[in-house]
CSV table of C-alpha atoms in Angstrom, one decimal:
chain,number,residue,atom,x,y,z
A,23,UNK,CA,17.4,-6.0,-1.7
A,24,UNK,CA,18.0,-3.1,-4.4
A,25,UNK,CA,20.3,0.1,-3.3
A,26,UNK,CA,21.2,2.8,-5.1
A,27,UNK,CA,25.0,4.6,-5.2
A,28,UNK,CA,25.7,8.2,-6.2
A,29,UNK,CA,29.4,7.9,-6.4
A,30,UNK,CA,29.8,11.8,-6.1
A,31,UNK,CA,29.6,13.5,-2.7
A,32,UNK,CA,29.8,16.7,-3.8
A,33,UNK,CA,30.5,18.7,-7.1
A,34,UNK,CA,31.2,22.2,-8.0
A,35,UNK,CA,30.3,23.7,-11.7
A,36,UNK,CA,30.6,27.0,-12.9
A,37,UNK,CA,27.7,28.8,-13.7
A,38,UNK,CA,26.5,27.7,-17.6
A,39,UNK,CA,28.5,25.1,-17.6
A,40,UNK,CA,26.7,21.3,-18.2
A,41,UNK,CA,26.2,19.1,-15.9
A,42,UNK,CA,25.6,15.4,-14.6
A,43,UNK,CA,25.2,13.5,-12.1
A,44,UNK,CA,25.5,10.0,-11.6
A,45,UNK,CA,23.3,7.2,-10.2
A,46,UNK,CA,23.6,3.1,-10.1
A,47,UNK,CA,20.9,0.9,-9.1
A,48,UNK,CA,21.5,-3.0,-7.9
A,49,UNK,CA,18.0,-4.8,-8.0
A,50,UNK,CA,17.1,-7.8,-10.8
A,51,UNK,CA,13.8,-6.8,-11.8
A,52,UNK,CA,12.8,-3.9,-13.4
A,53,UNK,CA,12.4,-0.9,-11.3
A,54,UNK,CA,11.6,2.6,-11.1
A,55,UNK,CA,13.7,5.7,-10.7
A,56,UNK,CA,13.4,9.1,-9.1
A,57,UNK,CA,15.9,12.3,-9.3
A,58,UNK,CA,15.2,14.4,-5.9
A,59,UNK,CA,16.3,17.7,-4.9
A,60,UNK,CA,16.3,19.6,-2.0
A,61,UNK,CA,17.7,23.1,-1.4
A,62,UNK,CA,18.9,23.4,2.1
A,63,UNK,CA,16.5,23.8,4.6
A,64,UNK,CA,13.8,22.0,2.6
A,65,UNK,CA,12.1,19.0,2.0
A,66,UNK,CA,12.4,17.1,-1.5
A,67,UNK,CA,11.0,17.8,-4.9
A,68,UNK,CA,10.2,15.5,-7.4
A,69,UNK,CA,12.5,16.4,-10.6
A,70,UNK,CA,11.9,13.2,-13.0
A,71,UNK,CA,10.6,9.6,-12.7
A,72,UNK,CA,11.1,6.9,-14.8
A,73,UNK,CA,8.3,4.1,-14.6
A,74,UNK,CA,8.5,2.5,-18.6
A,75,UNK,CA,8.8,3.5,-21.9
A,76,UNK,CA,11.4,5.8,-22.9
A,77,UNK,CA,14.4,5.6,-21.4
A,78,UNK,CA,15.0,9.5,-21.8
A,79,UNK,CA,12.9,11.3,-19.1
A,80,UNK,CA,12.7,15.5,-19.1
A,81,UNK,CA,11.8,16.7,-15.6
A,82,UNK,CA,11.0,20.4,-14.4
A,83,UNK,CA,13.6,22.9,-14.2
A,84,UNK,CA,15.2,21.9,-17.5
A,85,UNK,CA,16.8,18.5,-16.1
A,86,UNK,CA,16.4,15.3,-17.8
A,87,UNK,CA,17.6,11.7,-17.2
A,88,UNK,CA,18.5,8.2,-19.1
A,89,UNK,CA,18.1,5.3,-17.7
A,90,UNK,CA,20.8,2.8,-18.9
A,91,UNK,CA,19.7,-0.7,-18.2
A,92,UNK,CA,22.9,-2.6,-19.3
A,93,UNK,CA,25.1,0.3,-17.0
A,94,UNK,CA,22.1,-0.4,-14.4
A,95,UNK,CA,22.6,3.6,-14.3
A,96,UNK,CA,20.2,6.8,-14.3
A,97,UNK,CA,22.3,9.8,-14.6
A,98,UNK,CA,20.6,13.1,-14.0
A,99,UNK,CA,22.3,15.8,-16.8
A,100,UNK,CA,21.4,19.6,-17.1
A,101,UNK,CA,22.9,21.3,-19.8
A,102,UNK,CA,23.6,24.6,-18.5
A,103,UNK,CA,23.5,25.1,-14.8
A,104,UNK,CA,21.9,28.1,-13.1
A,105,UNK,CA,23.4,29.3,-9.4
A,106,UNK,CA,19.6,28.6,-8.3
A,107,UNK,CA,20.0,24.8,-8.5
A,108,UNK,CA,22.9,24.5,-5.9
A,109,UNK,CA,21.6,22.0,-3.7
A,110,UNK,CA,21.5,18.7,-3.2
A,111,UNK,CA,20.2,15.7,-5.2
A,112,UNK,CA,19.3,12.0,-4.6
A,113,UNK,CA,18.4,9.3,-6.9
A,114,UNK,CA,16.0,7.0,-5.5
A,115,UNK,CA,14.6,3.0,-6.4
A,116,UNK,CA,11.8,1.6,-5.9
A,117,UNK,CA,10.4,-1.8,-7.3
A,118,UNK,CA,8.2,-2.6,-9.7
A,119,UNK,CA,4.5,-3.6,-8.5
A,120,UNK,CA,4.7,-0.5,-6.1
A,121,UNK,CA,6.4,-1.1,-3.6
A,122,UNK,CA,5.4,1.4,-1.0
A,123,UNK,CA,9.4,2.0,0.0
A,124,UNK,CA,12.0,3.9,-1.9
A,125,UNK,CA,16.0,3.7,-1.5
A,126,UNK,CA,17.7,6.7,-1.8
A,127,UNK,CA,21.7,7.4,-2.6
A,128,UNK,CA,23.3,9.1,-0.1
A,129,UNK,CA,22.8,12.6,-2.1
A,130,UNK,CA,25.2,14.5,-4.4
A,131,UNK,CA,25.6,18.1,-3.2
A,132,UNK,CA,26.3,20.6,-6.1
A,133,UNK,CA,28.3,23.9,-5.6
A,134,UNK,CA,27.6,26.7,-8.6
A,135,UNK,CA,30.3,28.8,-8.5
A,136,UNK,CA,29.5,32.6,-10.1
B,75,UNK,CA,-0.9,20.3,-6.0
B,76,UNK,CA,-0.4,17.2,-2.9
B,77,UNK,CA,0.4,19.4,0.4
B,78,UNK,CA,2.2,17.5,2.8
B,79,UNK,CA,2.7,20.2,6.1
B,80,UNK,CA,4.9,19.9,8.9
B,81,UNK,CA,3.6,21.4,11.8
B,82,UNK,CA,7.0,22.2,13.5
B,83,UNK,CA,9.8,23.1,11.4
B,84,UNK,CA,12.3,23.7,14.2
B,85,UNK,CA,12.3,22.0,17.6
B,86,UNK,CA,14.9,22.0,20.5
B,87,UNK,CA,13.9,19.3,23.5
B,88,UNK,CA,15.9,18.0,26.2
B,89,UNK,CA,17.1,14.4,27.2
B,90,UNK,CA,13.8,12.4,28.0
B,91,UNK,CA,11.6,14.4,27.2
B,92,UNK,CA,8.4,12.8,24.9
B,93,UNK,CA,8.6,14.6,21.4
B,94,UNK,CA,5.8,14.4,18.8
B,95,UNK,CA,6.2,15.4,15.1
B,96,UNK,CA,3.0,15.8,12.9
B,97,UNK,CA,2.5,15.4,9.6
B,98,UNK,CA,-1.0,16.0,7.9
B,99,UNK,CA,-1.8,15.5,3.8
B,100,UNK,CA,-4.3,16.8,1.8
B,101,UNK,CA,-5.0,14.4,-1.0
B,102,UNK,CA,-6.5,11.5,0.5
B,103,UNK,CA,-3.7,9.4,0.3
B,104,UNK,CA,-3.4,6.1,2.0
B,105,UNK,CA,0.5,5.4,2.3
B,106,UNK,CA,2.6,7.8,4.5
B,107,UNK,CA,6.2,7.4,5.6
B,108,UNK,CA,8.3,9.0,7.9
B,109,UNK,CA,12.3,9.3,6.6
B,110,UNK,CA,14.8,10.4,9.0
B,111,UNK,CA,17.6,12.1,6.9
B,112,UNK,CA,21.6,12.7,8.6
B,113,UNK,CA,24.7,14.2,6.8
B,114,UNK,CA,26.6,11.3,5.1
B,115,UNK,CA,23.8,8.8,5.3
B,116,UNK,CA,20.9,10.3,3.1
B,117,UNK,CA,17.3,9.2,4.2
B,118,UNK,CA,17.0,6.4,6.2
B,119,UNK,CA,13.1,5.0,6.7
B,120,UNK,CA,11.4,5.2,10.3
B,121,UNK,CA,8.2,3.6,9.8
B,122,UNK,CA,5.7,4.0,7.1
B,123,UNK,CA,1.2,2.8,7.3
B,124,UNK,CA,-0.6,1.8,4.6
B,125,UNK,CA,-4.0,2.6,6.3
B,126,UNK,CA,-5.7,4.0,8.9
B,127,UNK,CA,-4.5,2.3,12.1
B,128,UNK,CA,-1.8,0.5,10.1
B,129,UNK,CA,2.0,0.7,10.2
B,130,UNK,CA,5.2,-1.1,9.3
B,131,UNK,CA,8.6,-0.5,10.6
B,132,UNK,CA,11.2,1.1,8.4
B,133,UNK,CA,14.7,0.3,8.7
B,134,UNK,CA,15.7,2.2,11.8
B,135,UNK,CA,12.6,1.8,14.1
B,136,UNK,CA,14.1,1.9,17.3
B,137,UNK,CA,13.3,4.4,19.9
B,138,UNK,CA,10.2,5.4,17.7
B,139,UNK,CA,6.6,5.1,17.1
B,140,UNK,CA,3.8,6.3,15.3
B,141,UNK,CA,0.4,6.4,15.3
B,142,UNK,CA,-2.3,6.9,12.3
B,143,UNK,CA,-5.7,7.9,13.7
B,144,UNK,CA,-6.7,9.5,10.9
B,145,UNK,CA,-5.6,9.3,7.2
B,146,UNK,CA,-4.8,12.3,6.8
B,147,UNK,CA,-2.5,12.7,9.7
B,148,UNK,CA,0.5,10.5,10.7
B,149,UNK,CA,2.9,10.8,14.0
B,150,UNK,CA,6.0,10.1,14.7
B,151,UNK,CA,6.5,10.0,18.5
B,152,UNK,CA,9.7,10.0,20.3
B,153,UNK,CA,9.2,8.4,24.0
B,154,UNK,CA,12.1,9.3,25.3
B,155,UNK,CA,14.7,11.5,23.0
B,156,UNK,CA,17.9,10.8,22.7
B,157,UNK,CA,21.0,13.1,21.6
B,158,UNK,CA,21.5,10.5,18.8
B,159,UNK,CA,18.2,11.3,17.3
B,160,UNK,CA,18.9,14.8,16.3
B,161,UNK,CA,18.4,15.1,13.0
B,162,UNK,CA,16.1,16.4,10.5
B,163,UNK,CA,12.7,14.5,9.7
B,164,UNK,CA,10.7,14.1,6.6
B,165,UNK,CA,7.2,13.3,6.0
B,166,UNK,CA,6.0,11.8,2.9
B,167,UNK,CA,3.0,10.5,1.4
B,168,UNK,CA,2.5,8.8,-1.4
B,169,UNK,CA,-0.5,8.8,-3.9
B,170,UNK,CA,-0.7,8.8,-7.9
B,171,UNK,CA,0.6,11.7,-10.0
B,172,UNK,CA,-1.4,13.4,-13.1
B,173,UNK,CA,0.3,10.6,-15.5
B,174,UNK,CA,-1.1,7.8,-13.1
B,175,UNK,CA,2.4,6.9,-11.3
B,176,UNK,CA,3.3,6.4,-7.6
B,177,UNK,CA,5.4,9.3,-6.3
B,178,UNK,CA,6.5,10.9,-3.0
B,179,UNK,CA,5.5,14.4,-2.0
B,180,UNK,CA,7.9,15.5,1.0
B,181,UNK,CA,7.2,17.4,3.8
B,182,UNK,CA,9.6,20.7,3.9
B,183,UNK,CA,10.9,18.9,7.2
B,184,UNK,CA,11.2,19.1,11.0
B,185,UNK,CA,14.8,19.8,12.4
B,186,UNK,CA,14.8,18.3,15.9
B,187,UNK,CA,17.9,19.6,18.1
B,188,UNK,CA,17.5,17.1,21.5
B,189,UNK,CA,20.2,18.7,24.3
């Protein structure tokens, strides 16, 4: 069965600074990744997906992602971080062939200090 | 843009009591889940359907159903609630994006407080 590990609980950056966080899958075949966010209160958003192709992905709200096949890894990376995207983020697998069920991490909340 | 709605963003019910959360979608989309997400645990999966009428427990099924009448609408029903499941629910439902992949639009959520 896959699963997915943010190793960070919770971060703190300062305002500007670059950011990323990490993600590891476990499943053999090939699979497809999600980056999630959700300010508090709310549901998810989508940020970025990766499906095929390149291994680089740009999402919304300047975030991209590389999926790392060999690190079995999917780091999310921003390179300057705005207060607005304190929150919290979760990577998510889901197999190839479409399988209708996802598996998230356990979330990485991020702190944006002024 | 996929809507997913939430009737009932905040709830507070007491021991026993029967609770229902509703989730309706907009695009047409045949797959809808219900996630159950706690502090420390991230989101764990209830149940999802595939169809009409059909559904599939999740991983932590117990002490909940659902019910898919139409396919636009999907239930999750509490028969008797517990203190234990106070939490907050997601819906989701799942259809094809504008470059032709599978994604999840959320629901903003239903906090349920049971006393």
């Amino acid at each position: 069965a896959q699963s997915v590990t943010q190793p960070d609980i919770h971060i703190t950056v300062s305002e500007g600074a670059s950011l990323e966080l990490r993600c590891n899958y476990s499943y053999g075949a090939t699979p497809y990744l999600f980056w999630y966010v959700q300010s508090p209160g709310q549901g998810l958003q989508l940020l970025l997906k990766y499906f095929s192709g390149d291994t680089l992905v740009q999402g919304i709200k300047g975030f991209e992602a590389e999926f790392k096949r060999s690190q079995s890894s999917f780091n999310l990376r921003k390179p300057s971080v705005h207060w607005s995207d304190a929150a919290e983020y979760f990577c998510a697998v889901g197999v190839e062939g479409g399988s209708e069920k996802l598996v998230f991490g356990k979330g990485t909340k991020l702190t944006v200090n002024p | 843009d996929v809507k997913v709605t939430q009737s009932s963003r905040y709830l507070v019910k007491r021991t026993g009591e029967k609770v229902f959360l509703e989730c309706v979608q907009d695009m047409d989309h045949e797959n809808m889940f219900w996630y159950r997400q706690d502090p420390g645990l991230g989101l764990r999966l209830i149940y999802f359907s595939y169809d009409v009428k059909m559904k599939e427990k999740g991983d932590i099924p117990e002490g909940y159903s659902v019910s898919r009448e139409k396919k636009e609408r999907f239930s999750l029903i509490l028969e008797s609630a517990s203190t234990n499941q106070t939490s907050m629910y997601l819906c989701a439902s799942r259809g094809r994006d504008f470059s032709g992949a599978n994604v999840l639009t959320f629901g903003a959520g239903s906090r349920l407080t049971v006393l």
